[in-house]
Amino acid sequence: MTGLPKIDVEGLKSFINEAEIEELLTHKSNDKGRVREIIAKSLDKNRLELPEMAALLNTDDPALVAEIKEGAQELKRRIYGNRIVLFAPLYIGNDCINNCVYCAFRQSNTELVRRTLSLKELEKEVRMLESKGHKRLILVYGEHPRYDADFIYDTVCKVYETKEGKGEIRRVNINAAPLDVEGFRRVKSAGIGTYQIFQETYHQPTYAKVHPSGLKANYLWRLFAFDRAMEAGIDDVGMGALIGLYNHKFEALAMLSHTIHLEQKFGVGPHTISFPRIEPAIGTSYADRPPYQASDADFMKMIAVIRLAVPYTGMILTAREPVALRNEAISYGISQIDAGSDIGVGAYSKEDSVESAKKSQFVLNDNRPLDSVIGELCEHGFLPSFCTGCYRLGRTGEHFMEFAIPGFVKKFCTPNALLTLTEYLTDYASPEVKAKGLARIEAELAEIPDSNPIKRELMQKLERIRQGERDLFF
Ligand code: SAM
Ligand code: SF4
């Protein structure tokens, strides 16, 4: 199972109907009645169809765009509440055989310092992240024969077995190049949470231009990665498009097509959707001026439209984006953000920031430490969560359950958020953030009626955490 996977795309045909998507994008909208009907359909807990999502994307009347954003906010409030899940990325290695024109890790980039963590170094990185209070990580790898399924398996196991003080990582997600089914089975057996991979662009002519060589040049091998992952038993997959390569509206519609394909074939869509915008990267002039960069206004509208189009899916916004934009986007339905991130290989445990940049894939715009992010989220009325309850109890597809099962959020998610936030405040928070967090917890508890049996159990579990127990969840 070592080395690169054997690519086999025989008999595969793209399920992205590019001509249909382009055609849908030519229809001008701004039909108030129709836009309102579509928002209502989504608020009624229905996934949208391609023409409906296109109608929202094609709307540019400011008053109607405001209604779309309000719709997204309403959906988030009604179904998911104010929780926001926190994670950190951990870059394992930046060797790569591909030549993606936008990425600093590409093989032809001579300005990048190449580095792969040894298991010992990985352990140090994990200890550092645990000492800050992190419980959920995403491990990120370039595409290289040395980062094969066995290597990924070893790194995931190492993260789970590393414990620092009361800290531990309870969910390890991965972002790694597509494997074959056997490879996916191997990494699943290490206990990964989500398998994340971005198609980058669903537009084939653009895909060919920006992926000139290496395994990644094969569009279909990547497009069917989730099919193979799901065949291998990985239920939670994280989809994404890199915004800036081609028209962002096209990519949003294509992600809906991808979602529908997975629903039809496996009965379940993606666990999360991501839409990173291209950021400047060392030795990478393409990333300074991406041909289709979405403006902030278009980007925010797209986030609100995606929220409405796939109401059951988690949405991730990373520290590529600046603080103010992230705070606004959370209200449109972002459910997960990273915090305290450093994307230099080996950066958490030792590097200075200049050194780190030479090993990084791109530049981050939100450099706040985890503690500050938690403080600010609490101040803004959000509820930071490190919950991994569903995954630990084998409840995969938890985001779908939050959406589909009435009362699920109140019964499981909010209590688990309160328990994990209490752990954080007890073990890691600065006095200032602790005060903000405790006030937030009090406010949340006041919302739960005393007659609710969950409240009694929750209060008992909170007390047990204060007494020193850890990892309690519903
Ligand atoms: N090598 C694997 C791959 O290409 O799928 C996984 C890791 S790659 C390091 C993770 C993601 O970073 C890519 O899928 C791409 O979307 C994103 N990325 C690459 N260059 C970027 C840039 N300049 N700005 C923002 N995101 C970038
Ligand atoms: Fe390699 Fe992934 Fe970067 Fe492409 S995006 S150069 S595959 S690390």
mmCIF file of C-alpha atoms in Angstrom, residues 205-403:
data_model
loop_
_atom_site.group_PDB
_atom_site.id
_atom_site.type_symbol
_atom_site.label_atom_id
_atom_site.label_comp_id
_atom_site.label_asym_id
_atom_site.label_seq_id
_atom_site.Cartn_x
_atom_site.Cartn_y
_atom_site.Cartn_z
ATOM 1 C CA PRO A 205 -10.794 23.829 -18.953
ATOM 2 C CA THR A 206 -9.673 25.943 -15.969
ATOM 3 C CA TYR A 207 -8.805 22.811 -13.993
ATOM 4 C CA ALA A 208 -6.496 21.676 -16.789
ATOM 5 C CA LYS A 209 -4.787 25.081 -16.933
ATOM 6 C CA VAL A 210 -4.059 25.406 -13.216
ATOM 7 C CA HIS A 211 -3.050 21.759 -12.683
ATOM 8 C CA PRO A 212 -0.521 21.298 -15.476
ATOM 9 C CA SER A 213 1.225 18.171 -14.162
ATOM 10 C CA GLY A 214 1.343 15.493 -11.493
ATOM 11 C CA LEU A 215 -1.482 13.208 -10.302
ATOM 12 C CA LYS A 216 -3.695 16.171 -9.596
ATOM 13 C CA ALA A 217 -3.878 16.906 -13.323
ATOM 14 C CA ASN A 218 -6.486 14.120 -13.476
ATOM 15 C CA TYR A 219 -9.855 15.847 -12.909
ATOM 16 C CA LEU A 220 -11.926 12.668 -12.688
ATOM 17 C CA TRP A 221 -9.646 10.946 -10.183
ATOM 18 C CA ARG A 222 -10.213 13.874 -7.846
ATOM 19 C CA LEU A 223 -13.913 14.325 -8.647
ATOM 20 C CA PHE A 224 -14.628 10.738 -7.620
ATOM 21 C CA ALA A 225 -12.466 10.843 -4.465
ATOM 22 C CA PHE A 226 -15.526 11.024 -2.182
ATOM 23 C CA ASP A 227 -17.148 8.102 -3.976
ATOM 24 C CA ARG A 228 -14.094 5.999 -3.180
ATOM 25 C CA ALA A 229 -13.897 7.355 0.395
ATOM 26 C CA MET A 230 -17.553 6.537 0.985
ATOM 27 C CA GLU A 231 -17.125 3.085 -0.564
ATOM 28 C CA ALA A 232 -14.360 2.604 1.987
ATOM 29 C CA GLY A 233 -16.794 3.487 4.780
ATOM 30 C CA ILE A 234 -15.810 7.111 5.443
ATOM 31 C CA ASP A 235 -19.179 8.770 6.069
ATOM 32 C CA ASP A 236 -18.040 12.339 6.727
ATOM 33 C CA VAL A 237 -16.486 14.074 3.749
ATOM 34 C CA GLY A 238 -15.572 17.754 3.400
ATOM 35 C CA MET A 239 -16.087 19.349 -0.016
ATOM 36 C CA GLY A 240 -14.665 22.621 -1.298
ATOM 37 C CA ALA A 241 -13.775 24.928 -4.154
ATOM 38 C CA LEU A 242 -10.872 27.360 -4.225
ATOM 39 C CA ILE A 243 -12.372 30.740 -5.008
ATOM 40 C CA GLY A 244 -10.454 32.866 -7.520
ATOM 41 C CA LEU A 245 -9.719 30.283 -10.210
ATOM 42 C CA TYR A 246 -13.057 30.603 -12.020
ATOM 43 C CA ASN A 247 -16.474 32.246 -11.562
ATOM 44 C CA HIS A 248 -17.465 31.696 -7.912
ATOM 45 C CA LYS A 249 -21.139 31.301 -8.870
ATOM 46 C CA PHE A 250 -20.215 28.424 -11.184
ATOM 47 C CA GLU A 251 -18.260 26.764 -8.359
ATOM 48 C CA ALA A 252 -21.145 27.189 -5.902
ATOM 49 C CA LEU A 253 -23.579 25.528 -8.325
ATOM 50 C CA ALA A 254 -21.082 22.782 -9.100
ATOM 51 C CA MET A 255 -20.740 22.036 -5.374
ATOM 52 C CA LEU A 256 -24.513 21.669 -5.234
ATOM 53 C CA SER A 257 -24.297 19.228 -8.184
ATOM 54 C CA HIS A 258 -21.590 17.292 -6.328
ATOM 55 C CA THR A 259 -23.795 17.238 -3.234
ATOM 56 C CA ILE A 260 -26.758 15.915 -5.230
ATOM 57 C CA HIS A 261 -24.532 13.221 -6.778
ATOM 58 C CA LEU A 262 -23.463 12.013 -3.304
ATOM 59 C CA GLU A 263 -27.029 12.146 -1.997
ATOM 60 C CA GLN A 264 -28.254 10.069 -4.925
ATOM 61 C CA LYS A 265 -25.489 7.510 -4.715
ATOM 62 C CA PHE A 266 -24.863 7.241 -0.973
ATOM 63 C CA GLY A 267 -27.969 8.768 0.596
ATOM 64 C CA VAL A 268 -25.952 11.536 2.252
ATOM 65 C CA GLY A 269 -24.285 14.750 1.128
ATOM 66 C CA PRO A 270 -21.039 16.243 2.397
ATOM 67 C CA HIS A 271 -20.460 16.811 6.093
ATOM 68 C CA THR A 272 -18.905 20.223 5.442
ATOM 69 C CA ILE A 273 -18.406 22.670 2.600
ATOM 70 C CA SER A 274 -15.432 25.048 2.330
ATOM 71 C CA PHE A 275 -14.804 27.935 -0.044
ATOM 72 C CA PRO A 276 -11.294 29.270 0.606
ATOM 73 C CA ARG A 277 -10.319 32.365 -1.346
ATOM 74 C CA ILE A 278 -6.842 32.359 -2.873
ATOM 75 C CA GLU A 279 -4.299 34.157 -0.697
ATOM 76 C CA PRO A 280 -0.811 35.412 -1.575
ATOM 77 C CA ALA A 281 1.793 32.682 -1.261
ATOM 78 C CA ILE A 282 5.577 32.656 -1.324
ATOM 79 C CA GLY A 283 7.095 32.281 -4.823
ATOM 80 C CA THR A 284 3.619 32.192 -6.366
ATOM 81 C CA SER A 285 2.791 35.209 -8.509
ATOM 82 C CA TYR A 286 -0.516 33.658 -9.697
ATOM 83 C CA ALA A 287 -1.845 33.989 -6.147
ATOM 84 C CA ASP A 288 -1.172 37.763 -6.075
ATOM 85 C CA ARG A 289 -3.780 38.382 -8.777
ATOM 86 C CA PRO A 290 -6.114 35.436 -9.196
ATOM 87 C CA PRO A 291 -8.197 35.888 -12.370
ATOM 88 C CA TYR A 292 -11.610 35.466 -10.721
ATOM 89 C CA GLN A 293 -11.165 36.709 -7.164
ATOM 90 C CA ALA A 294 -14.573 37.280 -5.552
ATOM 91 C CA SER A 295 -15.075 40.679 -3.907
ATOM 92 C CA ASP A 296 -15.987 40.690 -0.209
ATOM 93 C CA ALA A 297 -19.590 41.554 -1.091
ATOM 94 C CA ASP A 298 -19.919 38.709 -3.622
ATOM 95 C CA PHE A 299 -18.186 36.325 -1.253
ATOM 96 C CA MET A 300 -20.563 37.108 1.617
ATOM 97 C CA LYS A 301 -23.572 36.736 -0.614
ATOM 98 C CA MET A 302 -22.277 33.386 -1.830
ATOM 99 C CA ILE A 303 -21.888 32.190 1.769
ATOM 100 C CA ALA A 304 -25.509 33.122 2.521
ATOM 101 C CA VAL A 305 -26.710 31.396 -0.671
ATOM 102 C CA ILE A 306 -24.774 28.198 0.094
ATOM 103 C CA ARG A 307 -26.284 28.196 3.602
ATOM 104 C CA LEU A 308 -29.767 28.272 2.075
ATOM 105 C CA ALA A 309 -29.004 25.819 -0.754
ATOM 106 C CA VAL A 310 -27.623 23.010 1.431
ATOM 107 C CA PRO A 311 -29.187 23.749 4.803
ATOM 108 C CA TYR A 312 -28.017 20.498 6.411
ATOM 109 C CA THR A 313 -24.304 20.938 5.736
ATOM 110 C CA GLY A 314 -21.625 22.350 8.017
ATOM 111 C CA MET A 315 -19.769 25.358 6.629
ATOM 112 C CA ILE A 316 -16.113 26.146 7.301
ATOM 113 C CA LEU A 317 -14.389 29.528 7.067
ATOM 114 C CA THR A 318 -10.658 29.548 7.742
ATOM 115 C CA ALA A 319 -8.196 32.135 9.013
ATOM 116 C CA ARG A 320 -7.372 32.977 5.390
ATOM 117 C CA GLU A 321 -10.113 35.571 5.930
ATOM 118 C CA PRO A 322 -9.769 38.697 8.107
ATOM 119 C CA VAL A 323 -11.439 39.012 11.514
ATOM 120 C CA ALA A 324 -14.301 41.384 10.630
ATOM 121 C CA LEU A 325 -15.363 39.338 7.635
ATOM 122 C CA ARG A 326 -15.231 36.131 9.652
ATOM 123 C CA ASN A 327 -17.393 37.612 12.377
ATOM 124 C CA GLU A 328 -20.032 38.683 9.870
ATOM 125 C CA ALA A 329 -19.928 35.383 7.972
ATOM 126 C CA ILE A 330 -20.548 33.404 11.158
ATOM 127 C CA SER A 331 -23.967 35.003 11.366
ATOM 128 C CA TYR A 332 -24.794 33.700 7.847
ATOM 129 C CA GLY A 333 -24.280 30.126 8.881
ATOM 130 C CA ILE A 334 -20.581 29.339 9.240
ATOM 131 C CA SER A 335 -20.415 26.484 11.747
ATOM 132 C CA GLN A 336 -16.678 25.862 12.081
ATOM 133 C CA ILE A 337 -13.631 28.124 12.176
ATOM 134 C CA ASP A 338 -9.987 27.506 12.900
ATOM 135 C CA ALA A 339 -8.314 29.542 15.623
ATOM 136 C CA GLY A 340 -4.753 30.163 16.755
ATOM 137 C CA SER A 341 -3.629 28.720 13.421
ATOM 138 C CA ASP A 342 -0.108 28.602 12.047
ATOM 139 C CA ILE A 343 0.342 26.842 8.743
ATOM 140 C CA GLY A 344 4.128 26.638 8.619
ATOM 141 C CA VAL A 345 5.346 23.026 8.866
ATOM 142 C CA GLY A 346 6.631 22.668 12.448
ATOM 143 C CA ALA A 347 5.492 26.187 13.315
ATOM 144 C CA TYR A 348 3.558 25.551 16.528
ATOM 145 C CA SER A 349 6.467 24.175 18.501
ATOM 146 C CA LYS A 350 9.400 26.245 17.419
ATOM 147 C CA GLU A 351 9.544 28.485 14.407
ATOM 148 C CA ASP A 352 9.724 32.235 14.382
ATOM 149 C CA SER A 353 7.196 33.778 12.045
ATOM 150 C CA VAL A 354 9.659 34.622 9.240
ATOM 151 C CA GLU A 355 10.940 31.052 9.146
ATOM 152 C CA SER A 356 7.394 29.748 9.295
ATOM 153 C CA ALA A 357 6.355 31.798 6.269
ATOM 154 C CA LYS A 358 9.043 30.137 4.140
ATOM 155 C CA LYS A 359 7.428 26.761 4.842
ATOM 156 C CA SER A 360 3.823 27.951 4.557
ATOM 157 C CA GLN A 361 1.339 27.362 1.825
ATOM 158 C CA PHE A 362 -0.178 30.851 1.873
ATOM 159 C CA VAL A 363 -0.658 33.887 4.127
ATOM 160 C CA LEU A 364 -3.204 33.992 6.958
ATOM 161 C CA ASN A 365 -5.245 37.112 7.696
ATOM 162 C CA ASP A 366 -6.516 36.191 11.142
ATOM 163 C CA ASN A 367 -3.571 35.672 13.481
ATOM 164 C CA ARG A 368 -5.380 35.909 16.823
ATOM 165 C CA PRO A 369 -4.481 33.287 19.423
ATOM 166 C CA LEU A 370 -7.179 30.757 20.375
ATOM 167 C CA ASP A 371 -7.814 32.494 23.698
ATOM 168 C CA SER A 372 -8.613 35.844 22.016
ATOM 169 C CA VAL A 373 -10.917 34.171 19.491
ATOM 170 C CA ILE A 374 -12.840 32.479 22.301
ATOM 171 C CA GLY A 375 -13.091 35.753 24.218
ATOM 172 C CA GLU A 376 -14.399 37.619 21.181
ATOM 173 C CA LEU A 377 -16.875 34.908 20.229
ATOM 174 C CA CYS A 378 -18.285 34.993 23.759
ATOM 175 C CA GLU A 379 -18.486 38.778 23.666
ATOM 176 C CA HIS A 380 -20.438 38.645 20.404
ATOM 177 C CA GLY A 381 -22.973 36.219 21.857
ATOM 178 C CA PHE A 382 -21.608 33.074 20.161
ATOM 179 C CA LEU A 383 -20.958 29.824 21.963
ATOM 180 C CA PRO A 384 -17.494 28.357 21.209
ATOM 181 C CA SER A 385 -17.515 24.552 21.172
ATOM 182 C CA PHE A 386 -14.902 21.802 21.097
ATOM 183 C CA CYS A 387 -17.563 19.123 21.050
ATOM 184 C CA THR A 388 -16.674 15.730 19.611
ATOM 185 C CA GLY A 389 -19.577 13.881 21.264
ATOM 186 C CA CYS A 390 -21.276 12.546 18.135
ATOM 187 C CA TYR A 391 -18.108 11.276 16.584
ATOM 188 C CA ARG A 392 -17.108 9.555 19.841
ATOM 189 C CA LEU A 393 -20.491 7.864 20.104
ATOM 190 C CA GLY A 394 -20.426 6.753 16.486
ATOM 191 C CA ARG A 395 -23.073 9.307 15.512
ATOM 192 C CA THR A 396 -21.517 10.136 12.137
ATOM 193 C CA GLY A 397 -23.179 12.764 9.996
ATOM 194 C CA GLU A 398 -23.898 14.770 13.123
ATOM 195 C CA HIS A 399 -24.456 17.963 11.231
ATOM 196 C CA PHE A 400 -27.230 16.246 9.349
ATOM 197 C CA MET A 401 -28.778 15.070 12.636
ATOM 198 C CA GLU A 402 -28.615 18.575 14.063
ATOM 199 C CA PHE A 403 -30.623 19.621 11.067
#
